[in-house]
Amino acid sequence: MRKTAASEGAKVAGERSLLLGIGISSVGIGMYVPFSLVFFHHVTGLSLTLVGLVMTVTGLAALAFMPLAGTAVDRFGAKRANLVLYGIRALGFALYPFASSLPAFAAVALVTALADRSFSIVQQSLIGEVARGTARDRLQASTRALQNAGMGAGALLVSGVLALWGTGGFTYTAWGNSAAFALAGLLVSRVRAVRVVRAVPGAGAAGAGEAGAVGYRTVLRDRPFLGLTAANFLTALGYSALSVLFPLYLSTWLSAPDSLTGAAFTVNTVLCAGIGVLIAGRVRRSGARRTRSAALGALLFAAAFVGQIVLGTLRPGQSATLVALLVIVVVYTLGELVHSPSGGALSVSAAPEAVRGRYLATYQLSYSLAGALAPSLFTALLAVDGRLPWAVLAVAALGAALALLRLERHLPAEAVHAEPPAAPEAPAAAPAPVTAAA
């Protein structure tokens, strides 16, 4: 059956401004994330040890703030929360060059970390407010592609700045980040968000704090959504593999040159930016249920991890290793491109509108916890055997795929299906008996 414009997810009001803002802010993120420790060391003048300690402490503190961000989304709307977070990030990066003392840096870093950690919750909620049906899947894919392209452009931009001005260019980069976040906020202010305000289930006439607690009790009673969050935690461990495990595995187990890490990141970034929307569109047009396409992405992750085990067992020559690694990275990236839009739209659509912020705060914790656990888990397993962390990740990805398929019947139909399933046709009425004329 030919798809209509509506079924393909027609563009939503302010979509260009939303996506342009995401792209510009991603350029800002790309200008400091790849160099985060060195970046803040040169901007503030503090030692690398102090910078690392402050970043760890503020990052952990920001995790505790995420539930409050979910409550703020439900109370004030995702668009307002989004603008506040953009404003905090813009102010924070404008102040970093002046935060030359430890207390000043810790204060600015804490406030900025709170905004950074909470931003994914707010952005996912905003997509839920501005889009419905397949438009959510399309926006998820476009957002992922723009984030990868923007971060790659930001990394190249800061490399050029450093080549021209040396380490002093980090200060200009901080102010460039501030401008990027301010401009992104200005663009998002043009987005028209449709927010449905309903009472929090069970809240009654409770105040804001009590309503927030009641809202999170609602989340904790929703066992299918908690199952979805747990399944995403298993997949999120795989998302950490490329940045955390892959470089260590190359240098310690395969004894491969470090330059292969850069090549792998380049392949991943180029594919995500170049064909992410295309792959997501093919998945969307296939009519696959979101649970099944997300499960397919997890299976592709598992295949890539098994490929690493085979490679680590055979340990071929350098040329064969290079080819095998590039094939594995392509399979891994395809898994990311299939899983990410479907998984994101599934979580947004499974969350009741009245408490969507709290639901997505809970869901995003799965990513944050996986990211926090990954370094220690991977290094401990790698010390035993280089193939062991990949085996754990393969089992986790397979478990996530199985969990998604089992959860399908328990999640809301509007979350599982990007489009409502077609109602079965009513059986044709039996023909009336023909009577002969007298």
Short mmCIF file of C-alpha atoms in Angstrom, two decimals, residues 137 235 239 279-301 334-346 400-401 404-405 408 415-418:
data_model
loop_
_atom_site.label_atom_id
_atom_site.label_comp_id
_atom_site.label_asym_id
_atom_site.label_seq_id
_atom_site.Cartn_x
_atom_site.Cartn_y
_atom_site.Cartn_z
CA ASP A 137 11.01 8.26 14.50
CA THR A 235 22.07 -2.04 24.90
CA TYR A 239 27.02 2.15 22.94
CA ILE A 279 18.51 3.79 7.17
CA ALA A 280 15.88 5.01 9.61
CA GLY A 281 13.58 5.89 6.69
CA ARG A 282 13.90 2.39 5.26
CA VAL A 283 13.08 0.88 8.64
CA ARG A 284 10.13 3.23 9.06
CA ARG A 285 8.71 2.52 5.60
CA SER A 286 8.98 -1.21 6.20
CA GLY A 287 6.25 -0.86 8.82
CA ALA A 288 8.31 -2.74 11.42
CA ARG A 289 7.18 -2.43 15.00
CA ARG A 290 9.48 -0.27 17.05
CA THR A 291 10.21 -3.11 19.46
CA ARG A 292 11.30 -5.34 16.59
CA SER A 293 13.46 -2.78 14.81
CA ALA A 294 15.12 -1.90 18.14
CA ALA A 295 15.69 -5.62 18.71
CA LEU A 296 17.23 -5.89 15.24
CA GLY A 297 19.64 -3.10 16.15
CA ALA A 298 20.61 -5.01 19.31
CA LEU A 299 21.19 -8.17 17.23
CA LEU A 300 23.50 -6.23 14.90
CA PHE A 301 25.40 -5.05 17.98
CA LEU A 334 24.26 -0.14 11.34
CA GLY A 335 23.07 -1.53 14.67
CA GLU A 336 23.28 1.96 16.14
CA LEU A 337 21.39 3.49 13.22
CA VAL A 338 18.60 0.89 13.39
CA HIS A 339 18.27 0.84 17.18
CA SER A 340 18.58 4.51 18.11
CA PRO A 341 15.55 6.07 16.32
CA SER A 342 13.23 3.17 17.17
CA GLY A 343 14.40 2.89 20.76
CA GLY A 344 14.12 6.63 21.33
CA ALA A 345 10.64 6.89 19.78
CA LEU A 346 9.56 3.79 21.72
CA ALA A 400 18.10 -6.81 25.23
CA ALA A 401 16.72 -8.09 21.92
CA LEU A 404 12.20 -6.10 23.68
CA LEU A 405 10.32 -8.88 21.89
CA GLU A 408 5.97 -6.01 22.89
CA ALA A 415 4.33 3.00 21.45
CA VAL A 416 4.95 -0.29 19.66
CA HIS A 417 3.38 0.83 16.36
CA ALA A 418 4.55 4.07 14.73
#
